[in-house]
Coordinates of C-alpha atoms and ligand atoms in Angstrom, one line a residue:
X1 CA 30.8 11.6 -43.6
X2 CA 30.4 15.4 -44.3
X3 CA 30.6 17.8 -41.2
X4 CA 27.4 19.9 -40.6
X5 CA 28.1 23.7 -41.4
X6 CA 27.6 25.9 -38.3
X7 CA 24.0 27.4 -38.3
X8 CA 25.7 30.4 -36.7
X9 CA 29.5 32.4 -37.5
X10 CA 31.6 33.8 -34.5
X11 CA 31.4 37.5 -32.7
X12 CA 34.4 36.7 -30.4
X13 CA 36.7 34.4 -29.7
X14 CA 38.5 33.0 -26.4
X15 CA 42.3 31.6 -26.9
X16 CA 43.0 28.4 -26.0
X17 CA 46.2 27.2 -24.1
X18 CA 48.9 25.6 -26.4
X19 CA 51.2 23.6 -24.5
X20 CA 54.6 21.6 -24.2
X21 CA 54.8 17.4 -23.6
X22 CA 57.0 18.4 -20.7
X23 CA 54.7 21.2 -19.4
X24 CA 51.7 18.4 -19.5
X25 CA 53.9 16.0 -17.8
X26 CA 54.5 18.0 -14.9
X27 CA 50.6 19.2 -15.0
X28 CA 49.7 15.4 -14.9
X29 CA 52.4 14.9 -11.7
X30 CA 50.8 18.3 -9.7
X31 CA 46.9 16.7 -10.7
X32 CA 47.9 13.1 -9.5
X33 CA 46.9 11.8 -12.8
X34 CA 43.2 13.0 -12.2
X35 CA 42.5 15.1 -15.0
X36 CA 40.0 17.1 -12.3
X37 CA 42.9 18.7 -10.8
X38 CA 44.0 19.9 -14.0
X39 CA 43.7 23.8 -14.4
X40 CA 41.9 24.6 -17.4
X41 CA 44.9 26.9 -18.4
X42 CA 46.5 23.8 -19.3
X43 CA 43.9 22.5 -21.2
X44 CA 43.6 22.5 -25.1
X45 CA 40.7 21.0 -25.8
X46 CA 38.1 20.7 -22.9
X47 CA 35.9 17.5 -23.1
X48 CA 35.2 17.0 -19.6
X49 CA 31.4 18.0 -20.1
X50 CA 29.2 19.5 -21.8
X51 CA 27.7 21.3 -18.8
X52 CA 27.8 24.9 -18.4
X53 CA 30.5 25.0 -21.1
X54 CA 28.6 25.9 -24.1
X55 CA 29.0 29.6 -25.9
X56 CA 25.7 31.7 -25.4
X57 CA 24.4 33.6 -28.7
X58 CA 24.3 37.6 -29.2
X59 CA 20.8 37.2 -28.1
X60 CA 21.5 36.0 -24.7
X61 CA 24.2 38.1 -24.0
X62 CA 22.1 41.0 -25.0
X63 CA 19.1 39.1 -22.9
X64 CA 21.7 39.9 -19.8
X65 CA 21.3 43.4 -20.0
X66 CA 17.6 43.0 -19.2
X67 CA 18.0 41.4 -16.4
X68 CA 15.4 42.5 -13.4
X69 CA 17.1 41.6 -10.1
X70 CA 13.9 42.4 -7.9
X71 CA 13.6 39.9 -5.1
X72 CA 10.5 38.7 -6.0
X73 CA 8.3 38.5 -9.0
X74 CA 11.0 40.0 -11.4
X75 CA 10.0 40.8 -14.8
X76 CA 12.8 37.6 -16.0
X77 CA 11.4 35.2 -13.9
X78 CA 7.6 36.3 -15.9
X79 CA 9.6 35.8 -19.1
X80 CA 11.2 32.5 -18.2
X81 CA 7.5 31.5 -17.1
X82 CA 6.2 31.9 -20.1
X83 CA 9.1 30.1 -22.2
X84 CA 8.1 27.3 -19.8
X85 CA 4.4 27.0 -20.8
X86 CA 5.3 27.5 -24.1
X87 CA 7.3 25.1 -24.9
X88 CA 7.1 22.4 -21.8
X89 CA 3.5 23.0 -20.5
X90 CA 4.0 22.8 -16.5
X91 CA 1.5 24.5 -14.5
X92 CA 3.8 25.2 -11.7
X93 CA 7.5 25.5 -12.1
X94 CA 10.8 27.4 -10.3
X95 CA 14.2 28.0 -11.7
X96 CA 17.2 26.2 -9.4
X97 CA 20.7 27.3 -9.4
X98 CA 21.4 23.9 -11.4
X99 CA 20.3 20.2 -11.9
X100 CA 20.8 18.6 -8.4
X101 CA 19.3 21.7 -6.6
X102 CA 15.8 20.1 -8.1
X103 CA 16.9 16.9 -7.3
X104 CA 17.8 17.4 -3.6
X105 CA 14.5 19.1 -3.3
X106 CA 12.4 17.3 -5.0
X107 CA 13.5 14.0 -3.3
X108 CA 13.9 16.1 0.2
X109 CA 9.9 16.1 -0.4
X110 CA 9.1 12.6 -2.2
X111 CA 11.7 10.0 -0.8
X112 CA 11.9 8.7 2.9
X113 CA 14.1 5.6 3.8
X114 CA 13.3 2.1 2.0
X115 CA 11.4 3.8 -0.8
X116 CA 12.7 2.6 -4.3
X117 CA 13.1 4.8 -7.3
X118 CA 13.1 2.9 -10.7
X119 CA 14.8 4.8 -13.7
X120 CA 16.1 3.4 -16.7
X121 CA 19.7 5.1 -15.3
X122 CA 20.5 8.3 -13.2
X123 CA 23.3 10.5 -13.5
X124 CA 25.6 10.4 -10.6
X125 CA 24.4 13.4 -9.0
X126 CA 20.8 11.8 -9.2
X127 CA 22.0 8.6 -7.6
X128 CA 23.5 10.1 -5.0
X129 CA 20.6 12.5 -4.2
X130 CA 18.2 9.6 -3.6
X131 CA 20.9 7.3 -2.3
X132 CA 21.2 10.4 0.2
X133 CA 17.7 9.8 1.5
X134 CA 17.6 6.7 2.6
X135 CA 16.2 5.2 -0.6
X136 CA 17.0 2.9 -3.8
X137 CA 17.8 3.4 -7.2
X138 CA 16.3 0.8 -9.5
X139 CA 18.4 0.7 -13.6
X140 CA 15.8 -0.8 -16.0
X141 CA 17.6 0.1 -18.8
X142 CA 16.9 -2.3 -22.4
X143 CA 19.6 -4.9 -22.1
X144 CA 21.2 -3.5 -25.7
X145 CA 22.6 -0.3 -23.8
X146 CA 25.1 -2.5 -22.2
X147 CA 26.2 -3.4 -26.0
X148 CA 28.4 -0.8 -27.3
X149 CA 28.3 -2.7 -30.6
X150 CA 24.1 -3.1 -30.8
X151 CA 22.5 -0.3 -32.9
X152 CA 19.5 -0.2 -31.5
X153 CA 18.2 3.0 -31.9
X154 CA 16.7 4.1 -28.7
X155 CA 19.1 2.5 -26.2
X156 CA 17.8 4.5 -23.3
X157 CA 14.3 3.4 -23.3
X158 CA 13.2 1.3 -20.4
X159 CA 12.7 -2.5 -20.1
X160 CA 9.0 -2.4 -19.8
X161 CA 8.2 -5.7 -18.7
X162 CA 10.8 -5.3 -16.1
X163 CA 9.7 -1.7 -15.0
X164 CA 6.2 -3.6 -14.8
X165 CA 8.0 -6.5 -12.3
X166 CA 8.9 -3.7 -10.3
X167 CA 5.5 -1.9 -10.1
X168 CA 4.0 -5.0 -8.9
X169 CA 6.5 -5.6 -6.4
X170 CA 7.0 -4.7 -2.7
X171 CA 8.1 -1.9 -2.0
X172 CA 6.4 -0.3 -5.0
X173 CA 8.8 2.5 -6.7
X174 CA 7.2 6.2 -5.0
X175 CA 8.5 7.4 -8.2
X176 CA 9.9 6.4 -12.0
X177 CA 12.7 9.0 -13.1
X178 CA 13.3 9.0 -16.8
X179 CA 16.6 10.6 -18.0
X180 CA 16.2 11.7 -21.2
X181 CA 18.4 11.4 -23.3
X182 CA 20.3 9.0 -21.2
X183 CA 24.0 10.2 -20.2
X184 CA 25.2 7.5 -17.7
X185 CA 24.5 5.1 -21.0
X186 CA 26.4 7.0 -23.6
X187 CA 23.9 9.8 -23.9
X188 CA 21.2 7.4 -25.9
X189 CA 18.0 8.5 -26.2
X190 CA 14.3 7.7 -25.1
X191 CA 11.6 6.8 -27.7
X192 CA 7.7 8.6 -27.7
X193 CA 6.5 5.3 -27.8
X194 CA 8.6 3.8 -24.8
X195 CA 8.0 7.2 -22.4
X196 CA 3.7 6.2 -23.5
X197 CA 4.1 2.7 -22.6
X198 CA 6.3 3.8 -19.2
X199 CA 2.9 6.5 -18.7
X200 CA 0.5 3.6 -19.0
X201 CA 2.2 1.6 -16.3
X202 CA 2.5 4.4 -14.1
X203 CA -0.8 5.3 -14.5
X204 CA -1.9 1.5 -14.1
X205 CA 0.3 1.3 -10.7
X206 CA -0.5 4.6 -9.3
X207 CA 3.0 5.9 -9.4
X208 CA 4.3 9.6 -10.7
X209 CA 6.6 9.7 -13.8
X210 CA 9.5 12.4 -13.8
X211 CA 11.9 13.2 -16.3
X212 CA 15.4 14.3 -15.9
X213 CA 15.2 16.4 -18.9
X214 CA 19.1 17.8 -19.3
X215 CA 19.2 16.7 -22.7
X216 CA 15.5 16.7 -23.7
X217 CA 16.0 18.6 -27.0
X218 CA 18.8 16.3 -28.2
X219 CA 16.9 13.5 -27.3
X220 CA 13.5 15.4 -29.6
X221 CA 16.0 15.1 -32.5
X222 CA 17.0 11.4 -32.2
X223 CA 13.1 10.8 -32.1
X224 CA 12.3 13.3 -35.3
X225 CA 15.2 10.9 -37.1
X226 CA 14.2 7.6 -35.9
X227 CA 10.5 7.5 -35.1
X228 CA 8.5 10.9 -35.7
X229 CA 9.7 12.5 -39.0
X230 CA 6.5 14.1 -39.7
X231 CA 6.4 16.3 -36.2
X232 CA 8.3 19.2 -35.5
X233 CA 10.8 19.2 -32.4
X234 CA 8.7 21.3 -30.8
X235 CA 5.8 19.1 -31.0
X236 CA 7.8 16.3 -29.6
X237 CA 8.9 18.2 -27.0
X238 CA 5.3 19.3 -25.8
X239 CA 4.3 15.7 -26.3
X240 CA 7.4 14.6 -24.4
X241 CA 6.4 16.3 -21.6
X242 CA 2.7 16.2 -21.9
X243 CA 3.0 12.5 -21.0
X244 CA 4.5 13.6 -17.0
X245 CA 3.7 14.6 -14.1
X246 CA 6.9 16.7 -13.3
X247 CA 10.8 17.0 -14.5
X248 CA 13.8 18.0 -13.4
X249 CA 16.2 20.2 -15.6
X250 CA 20.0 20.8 -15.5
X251 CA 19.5 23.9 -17.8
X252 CA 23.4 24.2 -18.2
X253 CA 23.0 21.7 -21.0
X254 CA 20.0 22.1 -23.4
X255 CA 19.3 25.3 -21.7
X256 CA 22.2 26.8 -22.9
X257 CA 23.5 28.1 -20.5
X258 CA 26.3 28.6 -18.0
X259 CA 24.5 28.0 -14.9
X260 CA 20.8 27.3 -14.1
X261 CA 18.2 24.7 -13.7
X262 CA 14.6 23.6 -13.9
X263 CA 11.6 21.9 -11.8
X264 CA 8.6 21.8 -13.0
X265 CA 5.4 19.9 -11.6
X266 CA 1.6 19.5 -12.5
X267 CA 0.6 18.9 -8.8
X268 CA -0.4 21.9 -6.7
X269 CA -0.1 20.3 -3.7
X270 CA 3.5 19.5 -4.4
X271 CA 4.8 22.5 -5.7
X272 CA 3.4 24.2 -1.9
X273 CA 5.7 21.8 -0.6
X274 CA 8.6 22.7 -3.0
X275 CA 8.1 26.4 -2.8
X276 CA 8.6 26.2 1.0
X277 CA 11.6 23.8 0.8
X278 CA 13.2 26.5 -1.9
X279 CA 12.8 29.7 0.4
X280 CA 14.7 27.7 3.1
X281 CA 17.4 26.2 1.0
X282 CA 18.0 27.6 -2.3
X283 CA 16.3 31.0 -2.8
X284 CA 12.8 32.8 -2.8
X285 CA 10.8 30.6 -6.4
X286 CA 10.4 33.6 -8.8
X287 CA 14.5 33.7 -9.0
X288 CA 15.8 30.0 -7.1
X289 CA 19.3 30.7 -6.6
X290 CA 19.8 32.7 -10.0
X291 CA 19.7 36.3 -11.1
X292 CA 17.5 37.6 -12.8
X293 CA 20.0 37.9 -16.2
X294 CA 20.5 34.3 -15.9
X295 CA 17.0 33.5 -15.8
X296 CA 16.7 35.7 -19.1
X297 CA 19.2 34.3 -20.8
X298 CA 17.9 30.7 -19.9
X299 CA 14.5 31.7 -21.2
X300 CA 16.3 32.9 -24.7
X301 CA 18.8 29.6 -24.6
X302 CA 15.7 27.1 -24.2
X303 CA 14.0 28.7 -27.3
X304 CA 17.8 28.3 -29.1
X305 CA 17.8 24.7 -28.2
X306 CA 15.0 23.6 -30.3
X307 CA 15.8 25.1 -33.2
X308 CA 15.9 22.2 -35.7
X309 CA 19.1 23.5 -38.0
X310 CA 20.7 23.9 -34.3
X311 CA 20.0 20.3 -33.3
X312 CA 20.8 18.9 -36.8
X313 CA 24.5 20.9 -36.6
X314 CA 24.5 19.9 -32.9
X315 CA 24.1 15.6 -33.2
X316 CA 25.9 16.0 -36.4
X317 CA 28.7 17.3 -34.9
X318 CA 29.1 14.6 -32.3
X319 CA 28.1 11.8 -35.2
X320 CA 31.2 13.6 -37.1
X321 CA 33.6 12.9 -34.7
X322 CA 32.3 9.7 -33.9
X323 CA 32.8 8.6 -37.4
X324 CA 36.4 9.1 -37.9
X325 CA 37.2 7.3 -35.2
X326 CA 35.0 4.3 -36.3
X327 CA 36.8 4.5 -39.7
X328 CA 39.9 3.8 -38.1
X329 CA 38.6 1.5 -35.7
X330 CA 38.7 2.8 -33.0
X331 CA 35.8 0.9 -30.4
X332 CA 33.1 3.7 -29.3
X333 CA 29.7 3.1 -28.2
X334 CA 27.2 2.5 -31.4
X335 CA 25.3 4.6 -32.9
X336 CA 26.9 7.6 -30.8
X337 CA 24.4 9.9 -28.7
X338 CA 23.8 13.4 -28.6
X339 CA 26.3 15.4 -25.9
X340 CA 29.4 12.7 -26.0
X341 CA 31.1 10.0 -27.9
X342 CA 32.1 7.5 -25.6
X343 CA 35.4 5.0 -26.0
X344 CA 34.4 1.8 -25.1
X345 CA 37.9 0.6 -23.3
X346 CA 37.2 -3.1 -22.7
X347 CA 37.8 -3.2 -27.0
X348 CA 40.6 -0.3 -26.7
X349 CA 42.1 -2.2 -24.6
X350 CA 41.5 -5.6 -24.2
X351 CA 44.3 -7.1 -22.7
X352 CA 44.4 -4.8 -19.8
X353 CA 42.9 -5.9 -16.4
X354 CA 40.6 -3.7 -15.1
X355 CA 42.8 -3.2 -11.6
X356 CA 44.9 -1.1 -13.7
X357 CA 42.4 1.2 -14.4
X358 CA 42.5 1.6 -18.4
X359 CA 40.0 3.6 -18.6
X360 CA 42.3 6.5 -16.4
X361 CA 45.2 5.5 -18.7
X362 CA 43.4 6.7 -21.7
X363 CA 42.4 9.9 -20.0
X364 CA 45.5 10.4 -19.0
X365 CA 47.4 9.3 -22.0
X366 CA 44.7 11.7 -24.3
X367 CA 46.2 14.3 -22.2
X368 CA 49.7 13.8 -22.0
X369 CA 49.9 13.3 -26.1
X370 CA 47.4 15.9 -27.4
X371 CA 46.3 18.1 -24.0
X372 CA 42.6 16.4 -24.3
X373 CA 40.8 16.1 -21.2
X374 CA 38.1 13.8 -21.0
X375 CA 36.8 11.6 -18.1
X376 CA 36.7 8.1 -17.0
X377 CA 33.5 6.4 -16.8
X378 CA 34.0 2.8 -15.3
X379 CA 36.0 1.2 -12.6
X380 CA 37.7 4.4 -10.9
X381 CA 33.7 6.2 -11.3
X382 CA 32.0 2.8 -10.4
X383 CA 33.1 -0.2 -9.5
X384 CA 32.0 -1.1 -5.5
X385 CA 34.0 -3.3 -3.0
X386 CA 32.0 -5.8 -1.7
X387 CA 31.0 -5.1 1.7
X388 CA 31.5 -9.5 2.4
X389 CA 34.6 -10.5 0.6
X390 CA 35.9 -6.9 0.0
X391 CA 36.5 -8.0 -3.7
X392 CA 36.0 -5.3 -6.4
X393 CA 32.6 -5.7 -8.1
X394 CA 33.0 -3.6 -11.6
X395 CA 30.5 -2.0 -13.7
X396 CA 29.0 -3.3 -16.9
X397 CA 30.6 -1.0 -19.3
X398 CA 34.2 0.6 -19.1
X399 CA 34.2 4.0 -21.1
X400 CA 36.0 7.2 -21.3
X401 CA 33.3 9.9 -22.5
X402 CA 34.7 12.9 -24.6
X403 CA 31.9 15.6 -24.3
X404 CA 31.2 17.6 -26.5
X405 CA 30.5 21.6 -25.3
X406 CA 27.7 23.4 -27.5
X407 CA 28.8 25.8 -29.9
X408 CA 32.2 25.7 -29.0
X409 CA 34.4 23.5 -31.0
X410 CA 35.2 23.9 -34.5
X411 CA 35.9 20.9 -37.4
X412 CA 39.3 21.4 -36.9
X413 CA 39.2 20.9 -33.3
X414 CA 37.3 17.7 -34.0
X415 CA 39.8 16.2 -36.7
X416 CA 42.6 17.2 -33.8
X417 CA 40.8 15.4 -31.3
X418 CA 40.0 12.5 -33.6
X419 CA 44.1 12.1 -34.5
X420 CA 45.3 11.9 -31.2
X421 CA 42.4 9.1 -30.5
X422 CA 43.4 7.2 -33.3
X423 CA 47.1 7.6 -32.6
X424 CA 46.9 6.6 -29.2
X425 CA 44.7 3.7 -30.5
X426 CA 47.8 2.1 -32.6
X427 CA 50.2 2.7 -30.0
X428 CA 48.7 1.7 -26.4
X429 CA 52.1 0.6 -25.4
X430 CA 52.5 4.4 -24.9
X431 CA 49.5 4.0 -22.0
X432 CA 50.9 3.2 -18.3
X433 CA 48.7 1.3 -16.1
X434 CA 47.5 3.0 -12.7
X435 CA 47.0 2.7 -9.3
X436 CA 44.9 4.8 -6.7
X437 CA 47.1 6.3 -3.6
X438 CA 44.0 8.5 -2.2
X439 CA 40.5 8.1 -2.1
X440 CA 37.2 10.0 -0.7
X441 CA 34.5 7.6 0.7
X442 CA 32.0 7.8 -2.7
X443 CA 31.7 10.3 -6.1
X444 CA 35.8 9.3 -6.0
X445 CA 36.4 9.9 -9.2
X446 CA 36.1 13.6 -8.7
X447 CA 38.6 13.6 -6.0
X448 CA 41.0 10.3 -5.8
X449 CA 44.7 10.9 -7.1
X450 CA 46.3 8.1 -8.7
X451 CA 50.3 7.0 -9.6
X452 CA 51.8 5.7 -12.6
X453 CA 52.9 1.6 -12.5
Ligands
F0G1 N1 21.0 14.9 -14.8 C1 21.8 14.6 -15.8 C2 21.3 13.6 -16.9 C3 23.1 15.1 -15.9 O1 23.8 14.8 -16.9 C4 23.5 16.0 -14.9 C5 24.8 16.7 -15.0 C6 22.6 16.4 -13.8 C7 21.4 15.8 -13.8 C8 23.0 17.3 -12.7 O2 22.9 18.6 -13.2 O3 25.3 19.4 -13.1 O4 23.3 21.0 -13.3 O5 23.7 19.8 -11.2 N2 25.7 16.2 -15.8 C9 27.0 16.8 -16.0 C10 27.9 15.9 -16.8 C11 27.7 17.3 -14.8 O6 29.1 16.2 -17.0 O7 27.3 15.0 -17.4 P1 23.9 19.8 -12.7

């Protein structure tokens, strides 16, 4: 498979560490093998997300320099405002510092104890946001995005008869939360025809429908491919959006941007409500936490982001890497998603038990061989003790997600990454299985340190 050309060539450049086996040895001993203690000065290649880490264009940067910092009504917030009608149609919006600002506040407003949110899957952030008020999260996922091997081709739609179960039951959801695309399931996208049947049933039931839009122009592409080749991404988008009453957007990742976020509404009512919540908590609406150069350089990276030769460079890139490591066999999640290829380690490594965390050992081991740092998505991010028997209950899936940052990474980065995978890949007796020595009460994965076995 051929690697999409850059749609763009490169103004300046940032060095990247180049470091010794024994210098990452004694990085991974400081970090207690939890690649989120690592210092980024000892990190080659930077997969931990794809949030906040992309390159801004010349356009941006020079969108900085207009920057009005007034307090209130600045000229960048007007600008953002109208990037926002343009392009996603809200009648009422604010910018938020980043993704779970909106969420806190928007579920501060809409969720009181006992209440049930049903989603196909949240983000963590998102889980713990609503988990934080008292109420439920409901996954109603498609069965296939537990199948790292099924190719369905919009694995993050929702299970419609089961999102219907759930609307007729008691207590009925305040509020469905689509994430689009969706990240917790490998960053698989959301189908126009799934998000219209998901609008019917809301409307049928009486119930809002949100959409956790990070990745919306990602997922616009997967839908020109697979189901709307005759629209333009910018229709989808308007049509995307057209079809709820509100979303919430971490703007560090299809914003383009290095810090910023998004909530949107239709509802007058409700946006009264937020606005008062935001000049308590994050910041006067018209700016939300941001300056007013970020909120210009947003307004500039949103308009980037659905630039078709963008996207088309942007999934290609991820589908690049994806395919070298399925022509050596290495197990991923199929057909990869937008932001991240995702290992699948119950394949990598199938003999190991899931006590000694594998999913860690590849993170780790991808950084002691090649300096990679990537994260672990399974039993050190997920997996629950029952409160009863006190037994480890483990999630469905077992990954390791490699993100990939936009507009950062070259092809020869990629065919790097790809080597170490598949090296590691023939040689797991080179992996060392590990245990957890400290751990914070929940999110532990950001914070635990582990030791070596
Ligand atoms: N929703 C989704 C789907 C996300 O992926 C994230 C963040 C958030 C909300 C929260 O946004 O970080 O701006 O507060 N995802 C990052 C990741 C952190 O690595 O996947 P935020």
């Amino acid at each position: 498979m051929s690697y999409p050309f850059e749609p763009f060539k490169i103004k300046t450049v940032e060095p990247i560490p180049v470091t010794t086996r024994e210098e990452r040895e004694r990085y991974l001993q400081e970090a207690g093998f939890n690649v989120f203690n690592l210092p980024s000065r000892a990190v080659t290649i930077d997969l931990l997300t794809d949030s906040g880490t992309g390159a801004m264009s010349d356009a941006q940067w020079a969108a900085l320099m207009r920057g009005d910092e007034a307090y209130a009504g600045a000229r960048s917030y007007e600008r953002l405002a109208q990037v926002q009608r343009d392009l996603f149609g809200f009648p009422y919006f604010t910018p938020t510092h980043q993704g779970r600002a909106a969420e806190r506040v928007l579920f501060e407003i809409l969720l009181e104890p006992g209440d049930v949110v049903a989603t196909n899957q949240p983000f963590d952030t998102t889980h713990a946001n609503i988990v934080a008020r008292g109420a439920e999260v409901l996954e109603l996922v498609i069965e296939e995005a537990y199948d790292p091997t099924s190719h369905h081709p919009f694995k993050g739609n929702v299970d419609l008869a089961r999102l219907e179960e759930a609307l007729q039951g008691i207590p009925k959801p305040k509020l469905v939360l689509i994430t689009i695309t969706n990240n917790t399931g490998g960053g698989q996208p959301v189908s126009l025809e799934n998000l219209r049947a998901v609008r019917a049933l809301c409307d049928k039931y009486g119930v809002p429908l949100f959409l956790d839009a990070a990745r919306h122009a990602e997922n616009a592409y997967f839908i020109k491919e697979r189901e709307a080749p005759h629209m333009s991404i910018r229709d989808i988008v308007r049509e995307t959006f057209a079809l709820a009453d509100g979303m919430l957007m971490s703007a560090k990742k299809d914003g383009l941007v290095n810090i910023g976020g998004l909530l949107c509404v239709r509802d007058k009512a409700l946006y009264d409500r937020i606005a008062q919540n935001m000049v308590r908590t994050e910041g006067f609406p018209t700016y939300g936490g941001l300056a007013g150069r970020d909120m210009e350089a947003l307004a500039q990276g949103l308009l980037e982001a659905v630039d078709e030769a963008y996207l088309r460079y942007r999934v290609g890139q991820v589908r690049y890497l994806a395919q070298r490591l399925l022509d050596a066999g290495v197990p991923i999640i199929e057909p990869p998603g937008g932001h991240a290829v995702y290992l699948d380690v119950l394949r990598f490594l199938p003999d190991w038990p899931r006590e000694h965390l594998p999913g860690q050992a590849i993170a780790v081991g991808l950084y002691r061989e090649g300096g990679i740092r990537a994260v672990e998505l399974g039993t050190v991010a997920f997996a629950k003790k029952d409160p009863e028997t006190g037994a480890w209950i483990y999630p469905r899936m077992e990954l390791v997600r490699l993100a990939i940052p936009r507009r950062v990474y070259t092809q020869a980065h990629l065919d790097y990454v790809a080597d170490v995978i598949i090296d590691l890949y023939r040689h797991p007796e080179r992996l060392r299985p590990l245990r957890i020595v400290e751990e914070p009460p929940f999110l532990r994965h950001f914070l635990a340190r582990f030791a070596e076995m």
